[in-house]
mmCIF file of C-alpha atoms and ligand atoms in Angstrom:
data_model
loop_
_atom_site.group_PDB
_atom_site.id
_atom_site.type_symbol
_atom_site.label_atom_id
_atom_site.label_comp_id
_atom_site.label_asym_id
_atom_site.label_seq_id
_atom_site.Cartn_x
_atom_site.Cartn_y
_atom_site.Cartn_z
ATOM 1 C CA MET A 1 112.639 80.591 121.029
ATOM 2 C CA SER A 2 113.868 80.714 124.600
ATOM 3 C CA THR A 3 111.614 81.786 127.436
ATOM 4 C CA SER A 4 113.869 84.782 128.207
ATOM 5 C CA VAL A 5 112.970 86.254 124.777
ATOM 6 C CA GLU A 6 109.267 85.579 125.450
ATOM 7 C CA ARG A 7 109.587 87.269 128.851
ATOM 8 C CA PHE A 8 111.319 90.259 127.237
ATOM 9 C CA ASP A 9 108.539 90.574 124.618
ATOM 10 C CA GLU A 10 105.797 90.260 127.244
ATOM 11 C CA GLU A 11 107.426 92.970 129.346
ATOM 12 C CA ALA A 12 107.884 95.272 126.317
ATOM 13 C CA ARG A 13 104.218 94.792 125.284
ATOM 14 C CA ARG A 14 103.078 95.558 128.842
ATOM 15 C CA LYS A 15 105.242 98.711 129.076
ATOM 16 C CA PHE A 16 104.134 100.046 125.684
ATOM 17 C CA SER A 17 100.455 99.415 126.384
ATOM 18 C CA ARG A 18 100.769 101.741 129.387
ATOM 19 C CA HIS A 19 101.712 104.595 127.018
ATOM 20 C CA GLY A 20 99.382 103.923 124.099
ATOM 21 C CA GLN A 21 95.890 102.490 123.973
ATOM 22 C CA THR A 22 94.204 99.929 121.774
ATOM 23 C CA VAL A 23 90.420 100.232 121.917
ATOM 24 C CA VAL A 24 88.676 97.019 120.914
ATOM 25 C CA HIS A 25 84.986 97.606 120.076
ATOM 26 C CA ARG A 26 82.248 94.973 119.864
ATOM 27 C CA GLY A 27 82.709 92.756 116.815
ATOM 28 C CA GLU A 28 86.456 93.489 116.683
ATOM 29 C CA LEU A 29 89.573 91.590 117.736
ATOM 30 C CA LEU A 30 92.955 92.825 118.933
ATOM 31 C CA ARG A 31 95.448 92.126 116.127
ATOM 32 C CA HIS A 32 98.647 94.062 116.922
ATOM 33 C CA PRO A 33 99.413 95.610 120.336
ATOM 34 C CA VAL A 34 101.063 99.070 120.642
ATOM 35 C CA TYR A 35 104.586 97.592 120.923
ATOM 36 C CA THR A 36 104.234 95.746 117.593
ATOM 37 C CA ARG A 37 102.782 98.805 115.872
ATOM 38 C CA VAL A 38 105.550 101.118 117.127
ATOM 39 C CA LEU A 39 108.178 98.618 115.959
ATOM 40 C CA HIS A 40 106.457 98.141 112.578
ATOM 41 C CA TRP A 41 106.286 101.853 111.775
ATOM 42 C CA THR A 42 109.818 102.566 113.049
ATOM 43 C CA VAL A 43 111.065 99.714 110.843
ATOM 44 C CA ALA A 44 108.957 101.022 107.930
ATOM 45 C CA ILE A 45 110.210 104.646 108.225
ATOM 46 C CA SER A 46 113.875 103.657 108.611
ATOM 47 C CA PHE A 47 113.484 101.165 105.747
ATOM 48 C CA ILE A 48 111.971 103.787 103.404
ATOM 49 C CA LEU A 49 114.720 106.281 104.295
ATOM 50 C CA SER A 50 117.366 103.590 103.669
ATOM 51 C CA LEU A 51 115.701 102.649 100.387
ATOM 52 C CA LEU A 52 115.446 106.238 99.121
ATOM 53 C CA SER A 53 118.967 107.228 100.173
ATOM 54 C CA GLY A 54 120.320 103.893 98.877
ATOM 55 C CA PHE A 55 118.677 104.261 95.467
ATOM 56 C CA ALA A 56 119.870 107.883 95.338
ATOM 57 C CA ILE A 57 123.500 106.767 95.432
ATOM 58 C CA TYR A 58 122.852 103.575 93.412
ATOM 59 C CA SER A 59 121.699 105.139 90.151
ATOM 60 C CA ALA A 60 123.019 108.274 88.438
ATOM 61 C CA TRP A 61 119.524 109.102 87.198
ATOM 62 C CA LEU A 62 117.933 108.811 90.652
ATOM 63 C CA PHE A 63 120.869 110.729 92.188
ATOM 64 C CA ARG A 64 119.567 113.967 90.620
ATOM 65 C CA TRP A 65 116.051 113.475 91.979
ATOM 66 C CA LEU A 66 116.624 111.932 95.371
ATOM 67 C CA THR A 67 119.795 113.440 96.861
ATOM 68 C CA PRO A 68 118.226 116.936 97.337
ATOM 69 C CA LEU A 69 115.819 115.257 99.810
ATOM 70 C CA PHE A 70 118.749 114.498 102.094
ATOM 71 C CA GLY A 71 120.767 117.686 101.613
ATOM 72 C CA GLY A 72 122.922 116.714 98.610
ATOM 73 C CA GLY A 73 125.121 113.801 97.477
ATOM 74 C CA PRO A 74 127.757 113.664 100.260
ATOM 75 C CA MET A 75 125.077 114.022 102.974
ATOM 76 C CA THR A 76 123.018 111.211 101.396
ATOM 77 C CA ARG A 77 126.131 108.986 101.336
ATOM 78 C CA PHE A 78 126.778 109.861 104.979
ATOM 79 C CA LEU A 79 123.186 109.272 106.163
ATOM 80 C CA HIS A 80 122.449 106.025 104.301
ATOM 81 C CA PRO A 81 124.410 103.651 106.617
ATOM 82 C CA TRP A 82 122.883 105.316 109.688
ATOM 83 C CA PHE A 83 119.335 104.861 108.358
ATOM 84 C CA GLY A 84 120.285 101.250 107.653
ATOM 85 C CA LEU A 85 121.564 100.766 111.177
ATOM 86 C CA VAL A 86 118.335 102.109 112.701
ATOM 87 C CA PHE A 87 116.389 99.709 110.445
ATOM 88 C CA GLU A 88 118.593 96.780 111.575
ATOM 89 C CA ILE A 89 118.179 97.543 115.288
ATOM 90 C CA PHE A 90 114.389 97.918 115.216
ATOM 91 C CA PHE A 91 113.891 94.995 112.881
ATOM 92 C CA PHE A 92 115.924 92.876 115.301
ATOM 93 C CA PHE A 93 113.334 93.616 118.017
ATOM 94 C CA GLN A 94 110.523 92.914 115.549
ATOM 95 C CA PHE A 95 112.248 89.625 114.726
ATOM 96 C CA LEU A 96 112.166 88.618 118.416
ATOM 97 C CA ASN A 97 108.588 89.842 118.754
ATOM 98 C CA TRP A 98 107.317 87.898 115.715
ATOM 99 C CA PHE A 99 109.573 84.850 115.744
ATOM 100 C CA ALA A 100 106.946 82.526 117.286
ATOM 101 C CA PRO A 101 104.001 83.291 114.934
ATOM 102 C CA MET A 102 106.356 83.320 111.931
ATOM 103 C CA VAL A 103 107.626 79.736 112.360
ATOM 104 C CA TRP A 104 107.024 77.876 109.093
ATOM 105 C CA THR A 105 104.589 74.914 109.236
ATOM 106 C CA ASN A 106 103.111 72.376 106.788
ATOM 107 C CA ASN A 107 100.009 74.595 106.583
ATOM 108 C CA ASP A 108 102.193 77.335 105.088
ATOM 109 C CA SER A 109 103.618 74.966 102.460
ATOM 110 C CA ARG A 110 100.014 74.052 101.574
ATOM 111 C CA TRP A 111 99.161 77.792 101.419
ATOM 112 C CA MET A 112 102.037 78.346 98.974
ATOM 113 C CA ARG A 113 100.596 75.667 96.689
ATOM 114 C CA ARG A 114 97.291 77.610 96.661
ATOM 115 C CA ILE A 115 98.942 80.967 95.975
ATOM 116 C CA ARG A 116 97.327 81.265 92.529
ATOM 117 C CA GLN A 117 93.802 81.048 94.042
ATOM 118 C CA TYR A 118 94.867 83.633 96.640
ATOM 119 C CA THR A 119 96.188 86.162 94.135
ATOM 120 C CA THR A 120 93.190 85.784 91.839
ATOM 121 C CA ASN A 121 90.742 85.964 94.793
ATOM 122 C CA THR A 122 89.041 82.733 93.681
ATOM 123 C CA GLU A 123 88.108 81.735 97.240
ATOM 124 C CA LYS A 124 85.858 84.039 99.269
ATOM 125 C CA VAL A 125 87.348 82.791 102.551
ATOM 126 C CA GLU A 126 90.787 81.414 103.342
ATOM 127 C CA SER A 127 91.355 77.738 104.072
ATOM 128 C CA GLU A 128 90.562 76.765 107.705
ATOM 129 C CA ASP A 129 94.222 76.063 108.543
ATOM 130 C CA VAL A 130 95.438 79.672 108.006
ATOM 131 C CA GLY A 131 96.581 81.022 111.375
ATOM 132 C CA PHE A 132 97.772 84.435 112.594
ATOM 133 C CA PHE A 133 99.988 84.925 109.490
ATOM 134 C CA ASN A 134 99.577 83.180 106.144
ATOM 135 C CA GLY A 135 102.396 81.583 104.126
ATOM 136 C CA GLY A 136 102.889 84.710 101.975
ATOM 137 C CA GLN A 137 103.305 86.952 105.028
ATOM 138 C CA LYS A 138 105.787 84.517 106.557
ATOM 139 C CA LEU A 139 107.712 84.351 103.302
ATOM 140 C CA TYR A 140 107.969 88.157 103.282
ATOM 141 C CA PHE A 141 109.126 88.169 106.914
ATOM 142 C CA TRP A 142 111.858 85.594 106.303
ATOM 143 C CA ALA A 143 112.956 87.394 103.126
ATOM 144 C CA ILE A 144 113.428 90.534 105.269
ATOM 145 C CA VAL A 145 115.377 88.515 107.868
ATOM 146 C CA ILE A 146 117.769 87.162 105.200
ATOM 147 C CA SER A 147 118.073 90.573 103.522
ATOM 148 C CA ALA A 148 118.693 92.296 106.873
ATOM 149 C CA VAL A 149 121.580 89.905 107.602
ATOM 150 C CA LEU A 150 123.015 90.461 104.107
ATOM 151 C CA PHE A 151 122.549 94.253 104.354
ATOM 152 C CA LEU A 152 124.346 94.314 107.701
ATOM 153 C CA ILE A 153 127.352 92.201 106.684
ATOM 154 C CA THR A 154 127.858 93.747 103.241
ATOM 155 C CA GLY A 155 127.009 97.240 104.516
ATOM 156 C CA LEU A 156 129.680 97.090 107.220
ATOM 157 C CA LEU A 157 132.227 95.789 104.689
ATOM 158 C CA MET A 158 131.466 98.749 102.386
ATOM 159 C CA TRP A 159 131.374 101.251 105.229
ATOM 160 C CA PHE A 160 134.786 100.208 106.518
ATOM 161 C CA ASP A 161 136.206 99.366 103.115
ATOM 162 C CA ASN A 162 139.829 99.762 104.177
ATOM 163 C CA LEU A 163 139.568 96.746 106.484
ATOM 164 C CA THR A 164 139.199 94.078 103.766
ATOM 165 C CA GLY A 165 140.354 93.317 100.220
ATOM 166 C CA ARG A 166 138.950 95.206 97.222
ATOM 167 C CA TRP A 167 137.215 92.162 95.732
ATOM 168 C CA VAL A 168 135.347 91.560 99.031
ATOM 169 C CA VAL A 169 134.039 95.136 98.869
ATOM 170 C CA ALA A 170 133.151 94.721 95.169
ATOM 171 C CA VAL A 171 131.168 91.515 95.896
ATOM 172 C CA SER A 172 129.497 93.272 98.845
ATOM 173 C CA TYR A 173 128.225 96.005 96.500
ATOM 174 C CA VAL A 174 126.609 93.412 94.232
ATOM 175 C CA ILE A 175 124.969 91.455 97.090
ATOM 176 C CA HIS A 176 123.812 94.666 98.806
ATOM 177 C CA ASP A 177 122.216 95.938 95.574
ATOM 178 C CA ILE A 178 120.496 92.616 94.791
ATOM 179 C CA ALA A 179 119.086 92.464 98.344
ATOM 180 C CA GLY A 180 117.867 96.076 97.896
ATOM 181 C CA LEU A 181 116.055 95.241 94.654
ATOM 182 C CA VAL A 182 114.434 92.117 96.152
ATOM 183 C CA MET A 183 113.296 94.167 99.146
ATOM 184 C CA LEU A 184 111.862 96.856 96.878
ATOM 185 C CA ALA A 185 109.773 94.249 95.026
ATOM 186 C CA GLY A 186 108.597 92.708 98.326
ATOM 187 C CA PHE A 187 107.791 96.159 99.729
ATOM 188 C CA ILE A 188 105.580 97.070 96.745
ATOM 189 C CA ILE A 189 103.649 93.767 97.030
ATOM 190 C CA HIS A 190 103.411 94.248 100.812
ATOM 191 C CA ILE A 191 101.886 97.732 100.549
ATOM 192 C CA TYR A 192 99.379 96.487 97.962
ATOM 193 C CA GLU A 193 98.372 93.476 100.098
ATOM 194 C CA GLY A 194 98.197 95.560 103.293
ATOM 195 C CA THR A 195 95.920 98.211 101.737
ATOM 196 C CA ALA A 196 94.021 97.926 98.420
ATOM 197 C CA ALA A 197 94.088 94.129 97.934
ATOM 198 C CA GLN A 198 92.715 93.263 101.385
ATOM 199 C CA PRO A 199 90.386 96.013 102.654
ATOM 200 C CA GLY A 200 90.306 96.151 106.458
ATOM 201 C CA THR A 201 93.961 95.105 106.857
ATOM 202 C CA PHE A 202 95.605 98.530 107.180
ATOM 203 C CA ARG A 203 93.756 99.343 110.411
ATOM 204 C CA ALA A 204 95.481 96.319 112.010
ATOM 205 C CA MET A 205 98.655 98.444 112.017
ATOM 206 C CA THR A 206 96.979 101.751 112.933
ATOM 207 C CA ASN A 207 94.154 101.053 115.433
ATOM 208 C CA GLY A 208 95.596 97.633 116.202
ATOM 209 C CA THR A 209 92.232 95.935 115.652
ATOM 210 C CA VAL A 210 90.374 94.107 112.880
ATOM 211 C CA THR A 211 86.740 93.140 112.472
ATOM 212 C CA GLU A 212 85.719 89.577 113.270
ATOM 213 C CA LYS A 213 84.558 89.292 109.667
ATOM 214 C CA TRP A 214 88.102 90.143 108.482
ATOM 215 C CA ALA A 215 89.518 87.557 110.885
ATOM 216 C CA TRP A 216 87.343 84.655 109.773
ATOM 217 C CA THR A 217 87.818 85.610 106.127
ATOM 218 C CA HIS A 218 91.628 85.887 106.111
ATOM 219 C CA HIS A 219 92.877 84.004 109.193
ATOM 220 C CA PRO A 220 90.229 81.403 110.150
ATOM 221 C CA ALA A 221 92.485 79.310 112.451
ATOM 222 C CA TRP A 222 93.459 82.450 114.394
ATOM 223 C CA TYR A 223 89.771 83.460 114.607
ATOM 224 C CA ARG A 224 88.910 80.019 116.008
ATOM 225 C CA ALA A 225 91.805 80.194 118.512
ATOM 226 C CA VAL A 226 90.862 83.619 119.928
ATOM 227 C CA THR A 227 87.063 83.388 119.871
ATOM 228 C CA GLY A 228 86.502 79.639 120.222
ATOM 229 C CA ARG A 229 83.941 79.920 117.388
ATOM 230 C CA ASP A 230 83.775 78.042 114.101
ATOM 231 C CA PRO A 231 84.890 80.428 111.279
ATOM 232 C CA ARG A 232 82.821 78.593 108.642
ATOM 233 C CA GLU A 233 79.665 78.876 110.777
ATOM 234 C CA SER A 234 80.343 82.598 111.372
ATOM 235 C CA TYR A 235 80.815 83.108 107.635
ATOM 236 C CA GLU A 236 77.573 81.272 106.782
ATOM 237 C CA ARG A 237 75.647 83.175 109.484
ATOM 238 C CA GLU A 238 76.898 86.441 107.977
ATOM 239 C CA GLN A 239 75.874 85.269 104.481
ATOM 240 C CA ARG A 240 72.350 84.510 105.761
ATOM 241 C CA ARG A 241 72.188 87.879 107.538
ATOM 242 C CA VAL A 242 73.164 89.773 104.353
ATOM 243 C CA ALA A 243 70.700 87.729 102.238
ATOM 244 C CA ASN A 244 67.851 88.397 104.735
ATOM 245 C CA ARG A 245 68.679 92.092 104.770
ATOM 246 C CA GLU A 246 68.646 92.295 100.975
ATOM 247 C CA ARG A 247 65.347 90.415 100.871
ATOM 248 C CA ALA A 248 63.838 92.782 103.445
ATOM 249 C CA ILE A 249 64.981 95.837 101.426
ATOM 250 C CA GLU A 250 63.540 94.368 98.196
ATOM 251 C CA GLU A 251 60.216 93.662 99.939
ATOM 252 C CA TRP A 252 60.104 97.169 101.340
ATOM 253 C CA GLU A 253 60.836 98.666 97.889
ATOM 254 C CA ARG A 254 58.113 96.506 96.296
ATOM 255 C CA ASP A 255 55.729 97.618 99.024
ATOM 256 C CA GLN A 256 56.571 101.286 98.343
ATOM 257 C CA ASP A 257 56.043 100.789 94.562
ATOM 258 C CA THR A 258 52.560 99.264 95.100
ATOM 259 C CA ARG A 259 51.605 102.117 97.444
ATOM 260 C CA ASP A 260 52.758 104.705 94.876
ATOM 261 C CA HIS A 261 50.577 103.070 92.224
ATOM 262 C CA VAL A 262 47.417 102.993 94.380
HETATM 263 C C1 HEM B 301 104.876 101.956 104.377
HETATM 264 C C2 HEM B 301 103.964 101.142 104.005
HETATM 265 C C3 HEM B 301 103.537 99.922 104.773
HETATM 266 C C4 HEM B 301 102.246 99.566 104.981
HETATM 267 C C5 HEM B 301 101.005 100.290 104.471
HETATM 268 C C6 HEM B 301 102.266 98.362 105.774
HETATM 269 C C7 HEM B 301 101.146 97.718 106.242
HETATM 270 C C8 HEM B 301 101.147 96.591 107.034
HETATM 271 C C9 HEM B 301 99.976 96.004 107.644
HETATM 272 C C10 HEM B 301 98.560 96.542 107.546
HETATM 273 C C11 HEM B 301 100.377 94.896 108.311
HETATM 274 C C12 HEM B 301 99.488 93.955 109.138
HETATM 275 C C13 HEM B 301 99.068 92.744 108.328
HETATM 276 C C14 HEM B 301 98.281 91.761 109.167
HETATM 277 O O1 HEM B 301 98.077 91.976 110.356
HETATM 278 O O2 HEM B 301 97.852 90.728 108.616
HETATM 279 C C15 HEM B 301 101.801 94.776 108.124
HETATM 280 C C16 HEM B 301 102.574 93.736 108.588
HETATM 281 C C17 HEM B 301 103.902 93.593 108.306
HETATM 282 N N1 HEM B 301 104.747 94.557 107.795
HETATM 283 FE FE1 HEM B 301 104.175 96.281 106.935
HETATM 284 N N2 HEM B 301 103.550 98.001 105.995
HETATM 285 C C18 HEM B 301 104.376 98.929 105.421
HETATM 286 C C19 HEM B 301 105.761 98.926 105.447
HETATM 287 C C20 HEM B 301 106.536 97.876 105.872
HETATM 288 C C21 HEM B 301 107.973 97.799 105.768
HETATM 289 C C22 HEM B 301 108.856 98.874 105.156
HETATM 290 C C23 HEM B 301 108.346 96.610 106.269
HETATM 291 C C24 HEM B 301 109.709 96.020 106.397
HETATM 292 C C25 HEM B 301 110.711 96.283 105.621
HETATM 293 C C26 HEM B 301 107.161 95.930 106.718
HETATM 294 C C27 HEM B 301 107.141 94.677 107.276
HETATM 295 C C28 HEM B 301 106.007 94.031 107.706
HETATM 296 C C29 HEM B 301 105.983 92.653 108.145
HETATM 297 C C30 HEM B 301 107.164 91.692 108.186
HETATM 298 C C31 HEM B 301 104.665 92.385 108.516
HETATM 299 C C32 HEM B 301 104.095 91.059 109.027
HETATM 300 C C33 HEM B 301 103.863 90.117 107.864
HETATM 301 C C34 HEM B 301 102.913 90.653 106.822
HETATM 302 O O3 HEM B 301 101.796 91.079 107.163
HETATM 303 O O4 HEM B 301 103.309 90.670 105.653
HETATM 304 N N3 HEM B 301 106.073 96.728 106.469
HETATM 305 N N4 HEM B 301 102.235 95.831 107.360
#
């Protein structure tokens, strides 16, 4: 991406970090600066509002349950395109902000071939070539990019439906709905991966930091790049530390047992 975009992102990160703080304690690494976090949560809120209002007018069954949240049917229909527009604008900035680390590489294609091991948690630590984002995260990002483009084009065609032919509007409805369903599936997987499936990930988007242990476990190449340390060595050192600690506790317990019996 051009240097003017990089300059814009740098400037935005600098300005936002003046207003919000990211405290990085010992044993932690900065993962997402304030600017990224503000964009992420603005995108997330506008996306959820678009999703809820969209599904409210998509299905007759959901209409009954969801439209009262937005003040009734006509209001929901009125608000939905505006929520969508807010999502589009903020996601555009997130797109610029994340374009560089989201570029697809051969490492990501290799990651995709190992996706079964990833989902079944077979490996304790990720492969050494996994950088700031893994292949699955990049796939999700690019799926959002494609969906955002489709949402925008088809959304505008439906919003201003008197400007084009009826069949164009009809096709737009179908594409818009399919993109919405794909995004819903991706969103559910994303929440699971960002919370329960990978403990320690959620704080990356709240505090902005992660533990070094999290970094070498999930993104070893990024860990190596920011700390200059070998992720495998760090992992093995941690394993030895835990084993020594457990041994010490066992010895202490044995010692206590013998004392109790004397
Ligand atoms: C509301 C619930 C959500 C939660 C709990 C959540 C959580 C997270 C977390 C913890 C990360 C950082 C992952 C990392 O640093 O490795 C992240 C990244 C990301 N989020 Fe969300 N997020 C949510 C909603 C959304 C929504 C609605 C979107 C867009 C439609 C979105 C798009 C992304 C993208 C593209 C990334 C970077 C790639 C990835 O980690 O998958 N998130 N999210």
